[in-house]
Amino acid sequence: MDTLFDLIIVGLGSHGSNCFSHFSGKMKVLGIEQYVSPHTKGSHNGETRIVREMGYSGEYVDIARRSLELWQKLQDSTSEQIYVNSGGILFGHPTDSQFRDYTQFNNPNLQQLKHQEVESRFPIKTSQEQQFYFDKSAGFVRPELVISIFINQGIQKGGKVINNCRYINHIYKDDEIHVYTDLGVFRSKKLILSLGMGIKRLQNSYQLDVAIYKQQVVFFKTDNKNFDRLPVFMSENNSQEVYGFPRVNGEVKIGLHHFGPSLEHPDLYDQTKSEQGTVNQIRQFLVKYMPELKDAAVSRVETCIYTSTRDHNFTIDFDPRSKNTIILSACSGHGFKFCIVMGEILEEMFNTGVQKYKSFQLSRFQKPKF
């Protein structure tokens, strides 16, 4: 294989795979993947991911709307079920600061529902102190299928992939970038580092403020067809967020957002250890809000990883040493919905040399100098 490319993408998970599809055919592209993507050692496993505009503000709004357009376009291009427009329901106590922030954003699709309407339409038990909002544009996508499609698209356009290849570092030499891996050195004119939780290995080099959290989602087995009518949902109470999905293949998947033990290093990731606390807290939620599911058997518990910044915003920026390298970590437990637009965003950055999203810039992590 020729070792000189126009673009090397390290990491073919959620966002790297989209970039691989987007840039392949436009230039000579190599994708380097530590495992074989999709896989269960990152942030994209678990069969479903919420896509939504509800809850977003500022710089996220336009890319959330563009992402929804692109999800529909991708669905229209295939007979496989990739995107399901189930609608989404957001509920919580109006005094909860996070919930209040979510509902104050300008989303034309967000409609407040009366308690009676909620209970007549969905298998959700309401309480008078709660408020309920419905977003008709929300839904869910199937992440493993999406990543497979992106990678296959890139290959069909001429992109090359090397699997089971671990990135070590990169250096700049003349007008080339030399990417060192455990399988050799590859050269490129441009580089995208989409490392998932592996970005923590770069923390000292780029003054990143990144933590890794182990997240577990619980699948409840049920024959209750009422949960086919359940939209994707987010419940915000006392700053604890519970989220979930309608019944898919006889299971209802529910998780706790930003709830789980932290990991000091990516290599310490243990996928097999179950956290009973997650199941117990979700059971308490079901008793109060979805009593028809409170006694359902747990069919399985799956683990994924949150790579989170302190402010829970993404990190998408140039390497301070070169505008030919972009560090891409659209993370913090809410990034998959945006992966479909990442190729467009990074192409604009490479073409203009400008990173226009202040919330995603590396400079926000820099310590002040006195």
Coordinates of C-alpha atoms in Angstrom, one line a residue:
M1 CA 0.0 0.0 0.0
D2 CA 1.2 3.5 -0.8
T3 CA 1.9 5.3 2.4
L4 CA 1.2 8.9 1.1
F5 CA -2.4 10.1 1.3
D6 CA -4.2 13.4 1.0
L7 CA -6.0 12.8 4.3
I8 CA -5.7 10.3 7.1
I9 CA -8.5 9.8 9.5
V10 CA -7.6 8.1 12.8
G11 CA -10.6 6.5 14.3
L12 CA -13.6 5.2 12.3
G13 CA -16.3 5.4 15.0
S14 CA -19.3 7.7 14.9
H15 CA -17.7 10.8 13.5
G16 CA -14.6 9.4 11.9
S17 CA -16.7 7.1 9.8
N18 CA -18.8 10.0 8.5
C19 CA -15.7 11.9 7.6
F20 CA -14.3 8.9 5.8
S21 CA -17.5 8.7 3.7
H22 CA -17.6 12.4 3.1
F23 CA -14.0 12.9 2.0
S24 CA -13.4 9.7 0.1
G25 CA -13.7 10.3 -3.6
K26 CA -12.8 13.9 -3.2
M27 CA -9.2 13.0 -2.2
K28 CA -7.0 10.0 -1.4
V29 CA -8.2 8.9 2.0
L30 CA -6.9 6.4 4.5
G31 CA -9.0 5.4 7.6
I32 CA -7.0 3.9 10.5
E33 CA -9.1 2.0 13.1
Q34 CA -7.8 0.5 16.4
Y35 CA -10.4 -2.2 16.3
V36 CA -12.9 -3.1 13.5
S37 CA -15.7 -0.6 13.5
P38 CA -18.5 -0.7 14.5
H39 CA -17.5 -2.4 17.8
T40 CA -18.5 -2.4 21.5
K41 CA -15.4 -0.7 22.9
G42 CA -16.5 2.9 22.4
S43 CA -19.5 5.2 22.4
H44 CA -21.6 4.0 19.5
N45 CA -22.9 0.6 20.6
G46 CA -26.3 -0.1 22.0
E47 CA -28.5 -0.3 18.9
T48 CA -30.2 3.2 19.2
R49 CA -29.3 6.8 19.6
I50 CA -31.6 9.8 20.1
V51 CA -31.7 12.5 17.4
R52 CA -33.3 15.8 18.5
E53 CA -33.3 19.5 18.4
M54 CA -35.1 19.9 21.8
G55 CA -32.8 21.0 24.5
Y56 CA -30.2 22.7 22.3
S57 CA -29.3 26.4 22.1
G58 CA -26.6 28.6 20.7
E59 CA -24.2 27.1 18.2
Y60 CA -25.8 23.7 18.5
V61 CA -29.1 24.7 17.0
D62 CA -28.1 25.1 13.3
I63 CA -26.1 21.9 13.3
A64 CA -28.9 20.0 15.1
R65 CA -31.3 21.1 12.3
R66 CA -28.9 20.3 9.6
S67 CA -28.3 16.8 11.1
L68 CA -32.0 16.1 11.1
E69 CA -32.2 17.0 7.5
L70 CA -29.3 14.7 6.7
W71 CA -30.7 11.8 8.7
Q72 CA -33.9 12.0 6.7
K73 CA -31.9 12.2 3.4
L74 CA -29.9 9.1 4.4
Q75 CA -33.1 7.2 5.3
D76 CA -34.6 8.2 1.9
S77 CA -31.6 6.7 0.1
T78 CA -32.0 3.2 1.5
S79 CA -34.6 0.5 2.2
E80 CA -32.9 -0.3 5.6
Q81 CA -34.5 1.4 8.6
I82 CA -31.8 3.8 9.8
Y83 CA -33.9 6.7 11.2
V84 CA -37.2 6.5 13.0
N85 CA -39.1 9.8 13.5
S86 CA -40.9 8.7 16.7
G87 CA -41.2 12.2 18.2
G88 CA -39.6 13.0 21.5
I89 CA -41.0 13.9 24.9
L90 CA -39.2 16.1 27.5
F91 CA -40.5 16.3 31.0
G92 CA -39.4 17.5 34.4
H93 CA -40.0 19.8 37.3
P94 CA -40.2 23.5 36.2
T95 CA -37.9 24.5 39.1
D96 CA -35.1 22.2 37.9
S97 CA -32.5 24.5 36.4
Q98 CA -31.5 22.1 33.6
F99 CA -35.1 21.4 32.6
R100 CA -35.9 25.1 32.7
D101 CA -33.0 25.8 30.4
Y102 CA -34.1 23.0 28.0
T103 CA -37.6 24.4 27.6
Q104 CA -36.7 28.1 27.2
F105 CA -34.8 27.5 24.0
N106 CA -36.4 28.6 20.7
N107 CA -37.6 25.4 19.1
P108 CA -40.6 25.8 16.9
N109 CA -41.3 22.0 17.1
L110 CA -41.6 22.0 20.9
Q111 CA -45.2 21.9 22.1
Q112 CA -46.3 21.8 25.7
L113 CA -48.8 19.0 26.4
K114 CA -51.5 18.7 29.1
H115 CA -51.2 15.8 31.5
Q116 CA -54.4 14.2 30.2
E117 CA -53.0 14.3 26.6
V118 CA -49.7 12.7 27.7
E119 CA -51.4 9.8 29.4
S120 CA -53.9 9.2 26.5
R121 CA -51.1 9.1 23.9
F122 CA -48.2 7.5 25.7
P123 CA -47.6 4.9 28.5
I124 CA -46.4 7.6 30.8
K125 CA -47.9 8.4 34.2
T126 CA -47.9 12.1 34.9
S127 CA -47.8 14.0 38.1
Q128 CA -49.1 17.5 38.7
E129 CA -45.7 19.0 39.5
Q130 CA -44.2 17.9 36.2
Q131 CA -44.3 19.7 32.8
F132 CA -44.3 17.9 29.5
Y133 CA -43.1 19.0 26.1
F134 CA -43.3 17.2 22.8
D135 CA -40.9 17.6 19.9
K136 CA -42.4 16.2 16.7
S137 CA -39.0 16.3 14.9
A138 CA -37.1 14.0 17.4
G139 CA -36.5 10.3 16.9
F140 CA -33.8 7.8 16.9
V141 CA -31.2 6.2 14.6
R142 CA -29.3 2.9 14.6
P143 CA -25.6 3.7 15.2
E144 CA -24.0 0.4 14.3
L145 CA -25.8 0.3 11.0
V146 CA -25.0 3.9 10.3
I147 CA -21.3 3.5 10.8
S148 CA -21.2 0.4 8.6
I149 CA -23.0 2.4 5.9
F150 CA -20.5 5.3 6.2
I151 CA -17.5 3.0 6.0
N152 CA -18.9 1.0 3.1
Q153 CA -19.7 4.3 1.2
G154 CA -16.1 5.5 1.7
I155 CA -14.6 2.2 0.5
Q156 CA -16.9 2.3 -2.6
K157 CA -15.6 5.8 -3.3
G158 CA -12.0 4.6 -3.2
G159 CA -11.1 5.1 0.5
K160 CA -8.7 2.7 2.1
V161 CA -9.1 1.2 5.6
I162 CA -6.6 -0.4 7.9
N163 CA -8.2 -2.2 10.9
N164 CA -6.6 -3.3 14.2
C165 CA -4.0 -0.6 13.9
R166 CA -3.2 1.6 16.9
Y167 CA -2.3 5.3 16.5
I168 CA 0.8 6.2 18.5
N169 CA 1.6 9.9 17.5
H170 CA 2.2 12.2 14.6
I171 CA 4.9 14.6 13.7
Y172 CA 5.2 17.4 11.1
K173 CA 8.0 17.0 8.5
D174 CA 8.2 19.6 5.7
D175 CA 4.8 19.7 4.1
E176 CA 3.8 16.2 5.3
I177 CA 2.3 14.7 8.4
H178 CA 3.9 11.4 9.5
V179 CA 1.4 9.2 11.4
Y180 CA 3.1 6.6 13.6
T181 CA 1.2 3.4 14.3
D182 CA 2.0 -0.1 15.6
L183 CA 1.8 -1.2 12.0
G184 CA 4.1 1.4 10.5
V185 CA 4.3 5.0 9.5
F186 CA 1.8 6.6 7.1
R187 CA 2.2 10.0 5.5
S188 CA -0.5 12.5 4.7
K189 CA -1.1 16.1 3.8
K190 CA -4.0 16.4 6.2
L191 CA -5.0 14.6 9.4
I192 CA -8.2 14.1 11.4
L193 CA -7.8 12.7 14.9
S194 CA -11.2 11.1 15.9
L195 CA -10.0 9.0 18.8
G196 CA -13.0 8.6 21.0
M197 CA -11.9 7.9 24.6
G198 CA -8.4 7.6 23.2
I199 CA -8.3 11.4 23.1
K200 CA -7.4 11.3 26.8
R201 CA -3.9 10.1 25.8
L202 CA -3.5 13.6 24.2
Q203 CA -4.6 15.5 27.3
N204 CA -1.2 16.7 28.3
S205 CA -0.2 17.6 24.7
Y206 CA -3.2 19.8 24.1
Q207 CA -4.3 20.9 27.6
L208 CA -7.5 19.1 27.2
D209 CA -9.9 18.8 30.1
V210 CA -11.4 15.3 29.4
A211 CA -12.8 12.6 31.6
I212 CA -13.9 9.1 30.7
Y213 CA -17.1 7.7 32.2
K214 CA -18.5 4.2 32.0
Q215 CA -22.2 4.3 31.1
Q216 CA -24.6 1.4 31.2
V217 CA -28.0 1.1 29.6
V218 CA -30.6 -1.3 30.6
F219 CA -32.9 -3.3 28.2
F220 CA -36.3 -4.4 29.7
K221 CA -38.1 -7.3 28.0
T222 CA -41.8 -6.7 27.5
D223 CA -44.7 -7.9 25.3
N224 CA -46.6 -4.7 26.1
K225 CA -47.4 -3.1 22.8
N226 CA -48.2 0.2 24.5
F227 CA -44.5 0.9 24.5
D228 CA -44.4 0.8 20.7
R229 CA -46.2 4.2 21.1
L230 CA -43.5 5.6 23.4
P231 CA -41.5 8.3 21.8
V232 CA -37.9 8.8 22.7
F233 CA -37.9 10.6 26.0
M234 CA -35.7 12.7 28.4
S235 CA -36.7 13.2 32.0
E236 CA -34.9 15.9 34.0
N237 CA -35.5 15.9 37.7
N238 CA -33.2 17.1 40.4
S239 CA -30.5 17.4 37.8
Q240 CA -30.7 13.6 37.1
E241 CA -31.5 12.8 33.5
V242 CA -33.2 9.6 32.5
Y243 CA -33.6 8.9 28.8
G244 CA -35.1 6.1 26.7
F245 CA -36.6 4.7 23.6
P246 CA -39.8 3.0 22.3
R247 CA -40.0 -0.8 22.3
V248 CA -37.6 -2.2 19.6
N249 CA -37.6 -6.0 19.0
G250 CA -39.5 -6.6 22.3
E251 CA -37.2 -4.5 24.5
V252 CA -37.3 -1.0 25.9
K253 CA -33.9 0.6 26.4
I254 CA -33.4 3.1 29.2
G255 CA -30.3 4.8 30.6
L256 CA -29.1 7.4 33.0
H257 CA -27.2 10.4 31.5
H258 CA -23.8 11.1 33.1
F259 CA -24.2 8.4 35.7
G260 CA -21.3 5.9 36.1
P261 CA -17.8 5.5 37.4
S262 CA -14.9 7.4 35.8
L263 CA -11.9 5.7 34.3
E264 CA -8.4 7.1 34.7
H265 CA -7.1 5.7 31.4
P266 CA -8.7 4.2 28.2
D267 CA -6.8 0.9 28.7
L268 CA -8.6 0.3 32.0
Y269 CA -12.0 0.0 30.3
D270 CA -13.8 -3.1 31.7
Q271 CA -17.0 -3.8 29.7
T272 CA -18.2 -6.8 31.6
K273 CA -18.7 -5.4 35.1
S274 CA -22.4 -4.5 35.7
E275 CA -23.3 -1.6 37.9
Q276 CA -26.4 -2.6 39.8
G277 CA -27.0 1.0 40.9
T278 CA -28.0 1.9 37.4
V279 CA -30.7 -0.8 37.3
N280 CA -32.0 0.2 40.8
Q281 CA -32.3 3.9 39.9
I282 CA -34.1 3.2 36.6
R283 CA -36.5 0.9 38.5
Q284 CA -37.4 3.8 40.8
F285 CA -38.1 5.9 37.8
L286 CA -40.3 3.3 36.2
V287 CA -42.4 2.9 39.4
K288 CA -43.2 6.6 39.3
Y289 CA -43.5 7.3 35.5
M290 CA -43.9 4.0 33.6
P291 CA -45.6 1.6 36.1
E292 CA -46.5 -0.8 33.3
L293 CA -42.8 -1.5 32.9
K294 CA -41.8 -1.5 36.6
D295 CA -41.8 -5.4 36.9
A296 CA -40.4 -6.1 33.5
A297 CA -37.4 -8.4 33.4
V298 CA -33.9 -7.0 32.6
S299 CA -32.9 -8.8 29.4
R300 CA -29.4 -7.3 29.3
V301 CA -27.2 -4.5 30.3
E302 CA -24.8 -2.9 27.8
T303 CA -21.9 -0.6 28.4
C304 CA -20.6 2.3 26.4
I305 CA -18.3 5.2 27.2
Y306 CA -18.8 8.9 27.6
T307 CA -15.7 11.0 26.8
S308 CA -16.7 14.2 28.5
T309 CA -15.3 17.7 28.7
R310 CA -15.8 19.8 31.8
D311 CA -18.4 22.0 30.1
H312 CA -20.0 19.0 28.1
N313 CA -19.3 20.8 24.8
F314 CA -17.5 19.2 21.9
T315 CA -13.9 19.7 21.0
I316 CA -13.5 20.4 17.3
D317 CA -10.5 22.5 16.5
F318 CA -7.2 22.7 14.6
D319 CA -4.0 21.4 16.1
P320 CA -2.3 24.6 17.4
R321 CA 0.8 23.6 15.4
S322 CA -1.0 23.2 12.0
K323 CA -4.2 23.9 10.3
N324 CA -3.8 20.7 8.4
T325 CA -4.8 18.7 11.5
I326 CA -8.1 18.7 13.2
I327 CA -8.9 17.2 16.6
L328 CA -12.4 15.9 16.5
S329 CA -14.1 14.9 19.7
A330 CA -17.9 15.4 19.4
C331 CA -18.5 13.8 22.8
S332 CA -19.9 14.2 26.3
G333 CA -22.8 11.7 25.8
H334 CA -24.7 13.7 23.2
G335 CA -22.6 13.6 20.1
F336 CA -23.9 10.7 17.9
K337 CA -26.8 12.7 16.5
F338 CA -24.3 15.2 15.0
C339 CA -22.0 12.7 13.3
I340 CA -23.8 12.9 10.0
V341 CA -22.9 16.6 9.6
M342 CA -19.2 16.3 10.7
G343 CA -17.8 15.8 7.2
E344 CA -19.4 19.0 6.1
I345 CA -18.1 20.9 9.1
L346 CA -14.5 19.7 8.8
E347 CA -14.4 20.3 5.0
E348 CA -15.3 23.9 5.6
M349 CA -12.6 24.2 8.3
F350 CA -10.0 22.7 6.0
N351 CA -11.1 25.0 3.1
T352 CA -11.3 28.2 5.1
G353 CA -8.7 27.6 7.8
V354 CA -11.3 29.0 10.3
Q355 CA -13.0 27.3 13.3
K356 CA -16.2 29.3 13.7
Y357 CA -17.7 27.5 16.7
K358 CA -16.3 29.2 19.8
S359 CA -17.9 26.6 22.2
F360 CA -15.8 23.8 20.6
Q361 CA -12.4 25.5 20.5
L362 CA -9.4 24.1 22.3
S363 CA -8.5 27.5 23.7
R364 CA -11.3 27.3 26.3
F365 CA -9.2 24.7 28.2
Q366 CA -6.1 26.8 28.4
K367 CA -5.1 27.8 31.9
P368 CA -4.9 31.6 32.4
K369 CA -1.4 33.0 32.6
F370 CA -0.8 35.5 35.4

